[in-house]
Coordinates of C-alpha atoms and ligand atoms in Angstrom, one line a residue:
Chain J
M191 CA -150.7 289.4 -157.5
N192 CA -152.1 288.8 -154.0
P193 CA -151.8 285.0 -153.6
I194 CA -155.4 284.6 -152.4
V195 CA -156.7 286.5 -155.5
A196 CA -154.4 284.5 -157.7
L197 CA -155.7 281.2 -156.2
I198 CA -159.4 282.2 -156.5
S199 CA -159.1 283.6 -160.0
S200 CA -157.2 280.6 -161.3
S201 CA -159.2 277.8 -163.1
L202 CA -158.2 275.3 -160.4
G203 CA -159.0 277.6 -157.5
K204 CA -162.6 278.0 -158.9
K205 CA -162.9 274.2 -159.4
Y206 CA -161.8 273.7 -155.7
L207 CA -164.6 276.1 -154.6
M208 CA -167.0 274.4 -156.9
A209 CA -166.1 271.0 -155.5
I210 CA -166.1 272.1 -151.8
S211 CA -169.5 273.8 -152.1
G212 CA -170.8 270.8 -154.1
L213 CA -169.6 268.5 -151.3
L214 CA -171.3 270.6 -148.6
L215 CA -174.6 270.7 -150.6
S216 CA -174.4 267.0 -151.2
L217 CA -174.1 266.4 -147.5
F218 CA -176.9 268.9 -146.8
V219 CA -179.4 267.1 -149.1
L220 CA -178.6 263.8 -147.4
G221 CA -179.2 265.3 -144.0
H222 CA -182.4 267.1 -145.2
L223 CA -183.7 263.8 -146.5
V224 CA -183.2 261.9 -143.2
G225 CA -185.0 264.7 -141.5
N226 CA -187.9 264.6 -144.0
L227 CA -188.3 260.8 -143.8
Q228 CA -189.6 261.2 -140.3
I229 CA -192.9 262.0 -142.0
F230 CA -193.4 258.3 -142.1
A231 CA -193.4 258.1 -138.3
D232 CA -195.9 259.7 -135.9
P233 CA -196.5 263.4 -136.6
Y234 CA -194.8 264.0 -133.2
F235 CA -191.4 263.2 -134.6
I236 CA -191.2 265.6 -137.6
N237 CA -193.1 268.3 -135.7
S238 CA -190.8 268.3 -132.8
Y239 CA -187.8 268.0 -135.1
A240 CA -189.0 271.1 -136.9
Y241 CA -189.6 272.8 -133.5
K242 CA -186.0 272.0 -132.4
L243 CA -184.6 273.4 -135.6
H244 CA -186.6 276.6 -135.3
N245 CA -185.6 277.0 -131.7
L246 CA -181.8 276.3 -131.8
P247 CA -179.8 278.2 -129.3
Y248 CA -177.6 281.2 -130.1
G249 CA -179.5 282.1 -133.3
L250 CA -177.9 279.0 -134.9
L251 CA -180.8 278.7 -137.2
W252 CA -179.8 282.0 -139.0
V253 CA -176.2 281.0 -139.0
I254 CA -177.1 277.8 -140.8
R255 CA -179.5 279.5 -143.2
F256 CA -176.9 282.2 -144.2
G257 CA -174.2 279.6 -144.3
L258 CA -176.2 277.4 -146.8
L259 CA -177.1 280.5 -148.8
A260 CA -173.4 281.5 -149.0
V261 CA -172.5 277.9 -150.1
V262 CA -175.2 278.0 -152.9
A263 CA -173.9 281.4 -153.9
V264 CA -170.3 280.2 -154.2
H265 CA -171.4 277.1 -156.2
V266 CA -173.6 279.1 -158.6
W267 CA -171.1 281.9 -159.0
T268 CA -168.2 279.5 -159.8
S269 CA -170.4 277.5 -162.2
I270 CA -171.4 280.7 -164.1
V271 CA -167.8 282.0 -164.3
L272 CA -166.4 278.7 -165.4
T273 CA -169.1 278.1 -168.0
L274 CA -168.6 281.5 -169.5
E275 CA -164.9 280.9 -169.7
N276 CA -165.5 277.6 -171.3
R277 CA -167.8 279.1 -174.0
K278 CA -165.2 281.7 -174.8
A279 CA -162.5 279.0 -175.2
R280 CA -164.3 277.5 -178.2
P281 CA -165.7 280.3 -180.3
Q282 CA -166.2 278.1 -183.3
S283 CA -167.9 274.8 -182.7
Y284 CA -167.4 271.6 -184.7
D285 CA -169.5 270.9 -187.7
K286 CA -169.7 267.3 -186.6
D287 CA -169.8 266.8 -182.8
A288 CA -169.0 263.4 -181.2
T289 CA -168.7 262.2 -177.7
A290 CA -166.2 259.4 -176.8
E291 CA -166.7 259.0 -173.1
A292 CA -168.5 261.8 -171.3
S293 CA -171.7 260.6 -169.5
L294 CA -175.0 262.2 -170.1
S295 CA -175.2 263.5 -166.6
S296 CA -171.8 265.2 -166.9
R297 CA -173.0 266.8 -170.1
T298 CA -176.2 268.1 -168.6
M299 CA -174.7 269.6 -165.4
R300 CA -175.7 273.1 -166.3
V301 CA -179.3 272.3 -167.2
S302 CA -179.8 270.2 -164.1
G303 CA -178.1 272.8 -162.0
I304 CA -180.2 275.7 -163.3
I305 CA -183.4 273.8 -162.8
V306 CA -182.4 272.7 -159.3
L307 CA -181.7 276.3 -158.5
L308 CA -185.1 277.4 -159.7
F309 CA -186.7 274.7 -157.7
L310 CA -184.7 275.8 -154.7
I311 CA -186.1 279.3 -155.0
F312 CA -189.6 277.9 -155.2
H313 CA -189.0 275.5 -152.3
L314 CA -187.9 278.3 -150.0
A315 CA -190.9 280.4 -151.0
H316 CA -193.1 277.4 -150.4
Y317 CA -191.9 276.2 -147.0
T318 CA -189.5 278.8 -145.5
V319 CA -191.1 282.1 -146.6
K320 CA -194.6 280.4 -146.9
N321 CA -196.1 282.5 -149.6
V322 CA -196.9 280.1 -152.5
P323 CA -200.5 280.9 -153.6
G324 CA -202.9 277.9 -153.6
H325 CA -202.8 276.9 -150.0
E326 CA -202.9 278.7 -146.8
Y327 CA -200.4 278.9 -144.0
G328 CA -200.5 280.4 -140.6
K329 CA -203.6 279.8 -138.6
A330 CA -205.2 276.9 -140.5
I331 CA -204.4 274.5 -143.3
Q332 CA -207.5 273.2 -145.0
I333 CA -207.4 269.8 -146.5
K334 CA -210.4 268.1 -148.0
D335 CA -213.2 268.8 -145.6
V336 CA -211.3 269.0 -142.3
T337 CA -209.7 272.0 -140.8
Y338 CA -206.8 271.7 -138.5
E339 CA -205.1 274.3 -136.5
A340 CA -201.6 274.9 -138.0
K341 CA -200.2 275.6 -134.6
V342 CA -200.3 272.3 -132.7
P343 CA -199.0 271.3 -129.3
L344 CA -195.8 269.3 -129.6
K345 CA -196.7 266.2 -127.9
L346 CA -196.7 262.5 -128.4
P347 CA -200.2 261.2 -128.5
E348 CA -201.3 260.2 -125.0
S349 CA -202.1 256.8 -126.4
K350 CA -198.4 256.4 -126.8
G351 CA -197.4 257.7 -123.4
G352 CA -196.8 261.3 -124.4
A353 CA -197.2 264.2 -122.1
V354 CA -197.8 267.9 -123.0
L355 CA -194.5 269.8 -123.2
K356 CA -194.4 272.8 -121.0
T357 CA -192.3 275.9 -121.2
P358 CA -190.6 277.0 -118.0
T359 CA -193.6 279.3 -117.4
G360 CA -195.9 276.4 -117.6
E361 CA -197.6 277.1 -121.0
D362 CA -197.9 274.4 -123.8
K363 CA -195.2 274.7 -126.5
Y364 CA -196.4 275.5 -129.9
G365 CA -194.8 274.9 -133.3
Y366 CA -195.8 274.5 -136.9
D367 CA -197.7 271.4 -137.9
V368 CA -195.1 270.4 -140.5
H369 CA -196.6 267.0 -140.9
T370 CA -199.9 268.5 -142.1
M371 CA -198.1 271.2 -144.1
M372 CA -196.1 268.6 -146.1
I373 CA -199.2 266.6 -146.9
A374 CA -201.1 269.7 -147.9
G375 CA -198.2 270.6 -150.3
F376 CA -198.2 267.3 -152.0
S377 CA -202.0 267.3 -152.3
H378 CA -201.5 269.6 -155.2
L379 CA -200.4 267.6 -158.2
W380 CA -198.5 270.5 -159.8
I381 CA -196.3 270.8 -156.7
T382 CA -195.7 267.1 -156.7
G383 CA -194.8 267.3 -160.4
I384 CA -192.3 270.1 -159.9
Y385 CA -190.8 268.4 -156.9
L386 CA -190.3 265.0 -158.7
V387 CA -188.7 266.6 -161.8
A388 CA -186.4 268.7 -159.6
V389 CA -185.4 265.7 -157.4
F390 CA -184.8 263.6 -160.6
L391 CA -182.4 266.3 -162.0
L392 CA -180.6 266.5 -158.6
C393 CA -180.1 262.8 -158.8
N394 CA -178.6 263.3 -162.3
H395 CA -176.5 266.3 -161.1
L396 CA -175.0 264.2 -158.3
S397 CA -174.4 261.1 -160.5
H398 CA -171.6 263.0 -162.0
G399 CA -170.9 265.6 -159.3
V400 CA -170.2 263.3 -156.4
S401 CA -167.4 261.5 -158.3
S402 CA -166.2 264.6 -160.1
M403 CA -165.6 266.5 -156.9
F404 CA -163.0 263.9 -155.7
Q405 CA -161.2 264.4 -159.0
S406 CA -161.3 268.2 -158.7
L407 CA -159.8 267.9 -155.3
G408 CA -157.1 265.5 -156.5
M409 CA -158.5 262.6 -154.5
R410 CA -159.4 260.2 -157.3
N411 CA -157.3 257.9 -159.5
S412 CA -157.9 255.1 -161.9
G413 CA -158.0 252.6 -159.1
S414 CA -160.9 254.4 -157.3
R415 CA -162.6 255.9 -160.3
K416 CA -165.0 253.0 -161.0
S417 CA -166.0 252.7 -157.3
L418 CA -166.5 256.5 -157.0
D419 CA -168.6 256.6 -160.1
L420 CA -170.7 253.8 -158.8
F421 CA -171.0 255.5 -155.4
A422 CA -172.0 258.7 -157.1
R423 CA -174.8 256.9 -159.0
I424 CA -176.0 255.1 -155.9
Y425 CA -175.9 258.4 -153.9
G426 CA -178.0 260.1 -156.7
I427 CA -180.5 257.3 -157.1
G428 CA -180.8 256.8 -153.3
L429 CA -181.6 260.4 -152.8
F430 CA -184.2 260.3 -155.7
L431 CA -185.9 257.2 -154.2
G432 CA -185.8 258.7 -150.7
Y433 CA -187.2 262.1 -151.7
S434 CA -189.8 260.9 -154.1
S435 CA -191.1 258.3 -151.6
I436 CA -192.8 261.1 -149.7
P437 CA -195.2 262.5 -152.4
V438 CA -195.8 259.0 -153.7
A439 CA -196.8 257.9 -150.1
V440 CA -199.1 261.0 -149.9
L441 CA -200.7 260.2 -153.2
L442 CA -201.2 256.5 -152.2
G443 CA -202.7 257.6 -148.9
I444 CA -200.0 255.9 -146.9
I445 CA -199.3 259.2 -145.1
K446 CA -202.4 260.8 -143.8
V447 CA -203.3 263.9 -142.0
Q448 CA -203.7 263.1 -138.3
G449 CA -205.9 265.2 -136.2
I450 CA -204.4 266.2 -132.9
P451 CA -207.0 266.5 -130.2
A452 CA -207.3 270.0 -129.0
Chain Q
M92 CA -162.9 252.5 -201.9
N93 CA -164.7 255.6 -202.8
L94 CA -165.3 258.4 -200.2
T95 CA -167.0 261.7 -199.8
L96 CA -165.0 264.1 -197.6
K97 CA -166.3 267.2 -195.9
V98 CA -163.2 269.4 -195.2
W99 CA -162.7 272.7 -193.5
R100 CA -161.2 275.2 -196.0
Q101 CA -159.9 278.5 -194.8
A102 CA -157.5 280.6 -196.9
D103 CA -155.7 282.2 -194.0
A104 CA -156.0 283.2 -190.4
D105 CA -158.1 286.3 -191.2
S106 CA -160.5 284.8 -193.7
D107 CA -163.8 283.0 -192.9
G108 CA -163.7 279.3 -193.6
K109 CA -166.3 276.8 -194.6
M110 CA -166.9 273.1 -195.1
V111 CA -166.3 271.9 -198.6
D112 CA -167.3 268.6 -200.1
Y113 CA -164.8 266.5 -202.1
K114 CA -164.9 263.0 -203.7
V115 CA -161.9 260.7 -203.6
E116 CA -161.9 257.5 -205.6
D117 CA -159.9 254.2 -205.6
V118 CA -158.4 254.7 -202.1
S119 CA -156.6 251.5 -200.9
E120 CA -157.7 250.2 -197.6
G121 CA -154.0 249.9 -196.7
S122 CA -153.3 253.6 -197.1
S123 CA -153.1 255.8 -194.1
F124 CA -155.5 258.6 -193.5
L125 CA -152.8 261.2 -194.4
E126 CA -152.0 259.2 -197.6
M127 CA -155.6 259.4 -198.5
L128 CA -155.4 263.2 -198.2
D129 CA -152.2 263.2 -200.3
I130 CA -154.1 261.5 -203.0
L131 CA -156.9 264.1 -202.8
N132 CA -154.3 266.9 -202.9
E133 CA -152.7 265.4 -206.1
Q134 CA -156.2 265.5 -207.7
L135 CA -156.7 269.0 -206.6
V136 CA -153.3 270.2 -207.9
E137 CA -154.0 268.5 -211.3
T138 CA -157.2 270.4 -211.6
G139 CA -155.5 273.6 -210.6
E140 CA -157.1 273.9 -207.2
E141 CA -155.4 274.9 -204.0
P142 CA -154.3 271.7 -202.1
I143 CA -155.6 271.2 -198.5
A144 CA -153.1 272.3 -195.9
F145 CA -152.7 269.9 -193.0
D146 CA -149.9 269.4 -190.4
H147 CA -147.8 266.3 -190.4
D148 CA -144.2 265.4 -189.9
C149 CA -143.1 262.0 -188.7
R150 CA -146.1 260.0 -189.8
E151 CA -145.2 257.3 -187.3
G152 CA -147.2 258.6 -184.3
I153 CA -144.3 260.2 -182.3
C154 CA -144.0 263.9 -183.3
G155 CA -147.5 265.1 -182.5
M156 CA -147.9 267.3 -185.6
C157 CA -150.9 265.6 -187.2
S158 CA -154.0 267.2 -185.9
L159 CA -157.2 266.3 -187.6
V160 CA -160.7 266.0 -186.1
I161 CA -162.2 263.1 -188.0
N162 CA -166.0 262.6 -187.7
G163 CA -166.0 264.7 -184.5
L164 CA -163.1 262.9 -182.8
P165 CA -159.5 264.1 -182.7
H166 CA -157.3 261.6 -184.6
G167 CA -160.4 259.7 -185.6
P168 CA -162.2 256.6 -184.3
E169 CA -159.3 254.3 -183.3
R170 CA -158.2 254.6 -179.7
L171 CA -154.5 255.1 -178.9
T172 CA -153.8 256.1 -182.5
T173 CA -152.6 259.3 -184.1
A174 CA -154.3 260.4 -187.4
C175 CA -151.1 259.5 -189.2
Q176 CA -151.3 255.9 -188.0
L177 CA -154.9 255.6 -188.8
H178 CA -155.6 253.3 -191.8
M179 CA -158.4 253.5 -194.2
R180 CA -159.5 249.9 -193.5
H181 CA -161.3 251.5 -190.5
F182 CA -163.7 253.2 -192.9
K183 CA -166.3 251.7 -195.3
D184 CA -166.7 252.2 -199.1
G185 CA -169.1 255.0 -199.6
D186 CA -168.5 256.7 -196.2
T187 CA -168.8 260.4 -195.8
I188 CA -165.9 261.6 -193.6
T189 CA -165.9 265.0 -191.9
I190 CA -162.4 266.5 -191.3
E191 CA -161.9 269.6 -189.2
P192 CA -159.1 271.4 -187.5
W193 CA -158.6 271.5 -183.7
R194 CA -161.1 274.0 -182.4
A195 CA -160.0 276.3 -179.5
K196 CA -159.5 280.0 -179.1
P197 CA -155.8 279.5 -178.1
F198 CA -155.3 277.3 -181.2
P199 CA -156.2 279.8 -184.1
V200 CA -156.4 278.3 -187.6
V201 CA -153.4 279.3 -189.7
K202 CA -154.8 277.7 -192.9
D203 CA -157.4 275.0 -193.7
L204 CA -156.6 272.2 -191.1
V205 CA -153.4 273.8 -189.7
V206 CA -153.6 275.4 -186.3
D207 CA -151.1 277.4 -184.3
R208 CA -150.3 275.5 -181.1
S209 CA -147.6 277.9 -179.8
T210 CA -149.7 278.4 -176.6
F211 CA -148.5 274.9 -175.7
D212 CA -144.9 276.1 -176.0
D213 CA -145.8 279.1 -173.7
I214 CA -147.0 276.7 -171.0
Q215 CA -143.9 274.5 -171.4
Q216 CA -141.6 277.5 -171.3
A217 CA -143.3 278.7 -168.1
G218 CA -141.9 275.7 -166.1
G219 CA -141.7 272.5 -168.1
Y220 CA -138.0 272.1 -167.5
I221 CA -135.4 271.6 -164.7
G222 CA -133.6 274.8 -164.1
V223 CA -130.1 273.3 -163.4
N224 CA -127.8 270.9 -165.2
T225 CA -128.7 267.5 -163.9
G226 CA -125.6 265.9 -165.5
A227 CA -125.0 263.4 -168.2
V228 CA -126.8 260.1 -168.8
V229 CA -124.9 258.1 -166.2
D230 CA -125.8 260.7 -163.5
A231 CA -129.5 259.7 -163.8
N232 CA -128.5 256.4 -162.0
A233 CA -126.9 258.3 -159.1
I234 CA -130.3 258.9 -157.5
P235 CA -132.3 255.8 -156.9
I236 CA -135.9 256.3 -158.0
P237 CA -138.7 253.7 -157.2
K238 CA -139.9 251.8 -160.2
E239 CA -143.5 253.0 -159.8
I240 CA -142.4 256.7 -159.7
A241 CA -140.1 256.2 -162.7
D242 CA -143.0 254.5 -164.6
W243 CA -145.4 257.3 -163.7
A244 CA -143.0 260.0 -164.9
M245 CA -142.5 258.0 -168.1
D246 CA -146.3 257.9 -168.6
G247 CA -146.4 261.7 -168.4
A248 CA -143.4 262.0 -170.6
A249 CA -145.2 260.0 -173.3
C250 CA -147.2 263.1 -174.1
I251 CA -146.3 264.2 -177.7
G252 CA -148.1 267.6 -177.2
C253 CA -150.4 267.1 -180.2
G254 CA -153.3 269.0 -178.5
A255 CA -156.0 266.3 -179.1
C256 CA -157.0 266.6 -175.5
V257 CA -157.9 270.3 -176.1
A258 CA -159.7 269.5 -179.3
A259 CA -161.7 266.8 -177.7
C260 CA -162.6 268.6 -174.4
K261 CA -166.0 270.1 -174.6
N262 CA -164.6 273.1 -172.6
A263 CA -161.4 273.3 -174.8
S264 CA -159.3 272.7 -171.6
A265 CA -155.6 272.0 -171.7
M266 CA -155.5 270.2 -168.4
L267 CA -154.4 266.9 -169.6
F268 CA -151.4 268.3 -171.5
T269 CA -150.4 270.6 -168.6
A270 CA -150.9 267.8 -166.1
A271 CA -148.8 265.4 -168.0
K272 CA -145.9 267.8 -168.2
V273 CA -146.2 268.9 -164.6
S274 CA -146.6 265.4 -163.2
Q275 CA -143.6 264.1 -165.2
L276 CA -141.2 266.6 -163.7
N277 CA -142.8 267.0 -160.2
S278 CA -142.6 263.3 -159.6
L279 CA -138.8 263.0 -160.1
P280 CA -136.2 264.1 -157.5
Q281 CA -134.5 266.3 -160.1
G282 CA -137.7 268.3 -160.6
E283 CA -138.8 268.4 -157.0
A284 CA -136.8 271.5 -156.1
E285 CA -138.9 273.7 -158.4
K286 CA -142.1 271.8 -157.9
D287 CA -144.3 274.7 -156.7
R288 CA -143.1 277.5 -158.9
R289 CA -143.4 275.1 -161.9
T290 CA -146.9 274.1 -161.0
L291 CA -148.1 277.7 -160.4
A292 CA -146.5 279.2 -163.5
M293 CA -147.7 276.5 -165.9
V294 CA -151.3 276.5 -164.6
E295 CA -151.4 280.3 -164.7
T296 CA -149.9 280.4 -168.2
M297 CA -152.5 277.9 -169.3
D298 CA -155.3 280.1 -167.8
A299 CA -153.9 283.2 -169.4
A300 CA -153.8 281.6 -172.8
G301 CA -157.6 281.3 -172.7
F302 CA -158.1 277.5 -172.4
G303 CA -161.3 276.4 -170.8
N304 CA -161.7 274.7 -167.4
C305 CA -161.8 271.0 -166.7
T306 CA -165.1 269.5 -165.7
N307 CA -163.9 266.0 -165.6
Y308 CA -165.7 264.7 -168.7
G309 CA -162.9 262.3 -169.6
E310 CA -163.0 263.1 -173.3
C311 CA -159.2 264.0 -173.3
E312 CA -158.2 260.6 -171.9
A313 CA -160.4 258.8 -174.5
V314 CA -158.8 260.4 -177.5
C315 CA -155.2 260.7 -176.3
P316 CA -153.1 258.7 -178.7
K317 CA -150.6 258.1 -175.9
G318 CA -153.2 257.0 -173.3
I319 CA -152.3 259.8 -170.8
S320 CA -154.5 259.1 -167.8
L321 CA -156.9 261.5 -165.9
D322 CA -154.8 260.5 -162.9
M323 CA -152.2 263.1 -164.1
I324 CA -155.0 265.7 -163.8
S325 CA -155.7 264.5 -160.3
Q326 CA -152.0 265.0 -159.4
L327 CA -152.0 268.4 -160.9
N328 CA -155.1 269.4 -158.8
R329 CA -153.2 268.2 -155.7
D330 CA -149.9 269.8 -156.6
Y331 CA -151.5 273.1 -157.5
A332 CA -153.5 273.2 -154.2
A333 CA -150.4 272.5 -152.2
A334 CA -148.3 275.0 -154.1
A335 CA -151.0 277.7 -153.8
M336 CA -151.2 277.1 -150.0
R337 CA -147.4 277.3 -149.6
R338 CA -147.3 280.5 -151.6
L339 CA -150.0 281.9 -149.3
V340 CA -147.5 281.5 -146.4
G341 CA -144.5 282.5 -148.5
R342 CA -143.0 279.0 -148.6
A343 CA -143.5 278.0 -152.1
S344 CA -140.5 276.0 -153.5
Ligands
HEM719 C1 -178.2 275.7 -157.4 C2 -178.0 275.4 -158.6 C3 -176.8 274.7 -159.1 C4 -176.1 274.9 -160.2 C5 -176.3 276.0 -161.2 C6 -175.0 273.9 -160.3 C7 -174.1 273.8 -161.3 C8 -173.0 273.0 -161.3 C9 -172.0 273.0 -162.4 C10 -172.0 273.8 -163.6 C11 -171.1 272.1 -162.0 C12 -169.8 271.7 -162.7 C13 -170.1 270.6 -163.6 C14 -168.9 269.9 -163.9 O1 -167.8 270.0 -163.2 O2 -169.0 269.1 -164.9 C15 -171.5 271.5 -160.7 C16 -170.9 270.6 -160.0 C17 -171.3 270.0 -158.9 N1 -172.5 270.3 -158.3 FE1 -173.8 271.7 -158.8 N2 -175.1 273.1 -159.2 C18 -176.3 273.5 -158.5 C19 -176.7 273.0 -157.4 C20 -176.2 271.9 -156.8 C21 -176.7 271.2 -155.6 C22 -178.0 271.6 -155.0 C23 -175.8 270.3 -155.4 C24 -175.8 269.3 -154.2 C25 -176.9 268.7 -153.8 C26 -174.7 270.3 -156.3 C27 -173.6 269.4 -156.3 C28 -172.6 269.5 -157.2 C29 -171.4 268.7 -157.1 C30 -171.1 267.7 -156.1 C31 -170.6 269.0 -158.2 C32 -169.2 268.5 -158.5 C33 -168.1 269.4 -158.3 C34 -166.9 269.1 -159.2 O3 -167.1 268.9 -160.3 O4 -165.8 269.2 -158.7 N3 -174.9 271.3 -157.2 N4 -172.7 272.1 -160.3
FES720 S1 -147.4 263.1 -188.0 FE1 -146.1 262.8 -186.3 S2 -147.5 262.0 -184.9 FE2 -148.7 262.1 -186.6

């Protein structure tokens, strides 16, 4: 057999792919959180951050998008193949089932993974493709009784010493008002609900996953296992607290829509 | 003590089996689990019923033949203990005890609680040996081996091949068994020369037999009567990756 095919079709080869894709996704969700937490600062920060991402040179945005999609595809594909093989390996289950050691998060990886995947599809429809019914995108986003233009100049408020950014041809630069869009999203309780459940399950997924991937790659032993398990739990809980702080702050009115003078 | 047993009965490999209830009375707390089954079997023979078939040999925890899933746990509730070394004092009068065979596709039931574990032999035969004569006992001392390495290899060699790891694993994975065998030989200088081909062949034979995939639950380590550590699996994960990479460039040992 071709050695590459042999590696990828072996049980361990698939586990390596699962662990490496899991590692990349774990790093991505951390980076994504750091980006999102800019919502707590002046709208200028998250809006210009979003602008920069959307205007990366050399079409890097699409490279990143397709790269992430490929990583998710590998992760989901390996999880499906491995799970089906595992089912086949025990056609007759035990009359009495017991668990000696395995944590709840390790036993619910499939459920948490599937729900996180469904959320991911919703999330992309919501903010990347922008076609979730219930609130408008594009020209204007309406919240309560105020209407703001969704396309806003990327500038620091003049009160803080900002100046209008100009393109080389002298026009003002425009980008999406991500700040307002995020608040608009979390003004719908059902969106906040879905988001909190998904982020909680992601935390659960990573409480096992982040330690497990070290074992799958042969980089864990009994000396480091306790610390890695603790690290995984802290990583998961930290992400949960970080991500859920945003809708909570919106609900409590800590983050408010800020009109940018025309 | 008086007990109710729920036992898997299956006439042969091709028949369907089912759980059957039995009562055993006046069992001494000092008797072993297998002796308790012997008592039940005597009762069954007296009433003209077919006795319950179960595997056993040494009854002193070293051969790896006994293979009972007791109340959902392979070898029962006591850690680091084979079913044959489990004593009835760990149960209470009036208990109901469920007894089932190892459950995995590569371990088909032969009869009642007896399963066919020859897929473990296949894995072992694929590379669980050293292909040349390594000399007599004295020659072992000709090559100095650091204490830690020798201890590690001994820890792997402690595996008695009972298959409790497969039975306990929620994926019916044979990683702990294969890892113990691979790590033992790969860690010693005598086994070094055939390291890559051994690792590749044993893992690929394990896969072909239809065992599940490890998801690092840790159930195997918890039930292993010999306390084989998940660290062995970690080493197998490393050794297989390295071997597969060297095979990619045609340099596998
Ligand atoms: C998209 C849907 C997802 C599905 C269906 C899924 C499913 C799975 C499954 C079945 C496992 C193996 C569980 C085990 O080894 O016990 C796993 C492991 C893992 N997942 Fe996911 N997952 C998904 C998304 C994610 C995401 C978004 C992340 C990161 C943020 C992630 C990170 C991990 C990690 C780190 C592991 C551990 C890898 C290992 O055991 O070696 N997963 N996932
Ligand atoms: S009968 Fe030999 S180990 Fe139990």
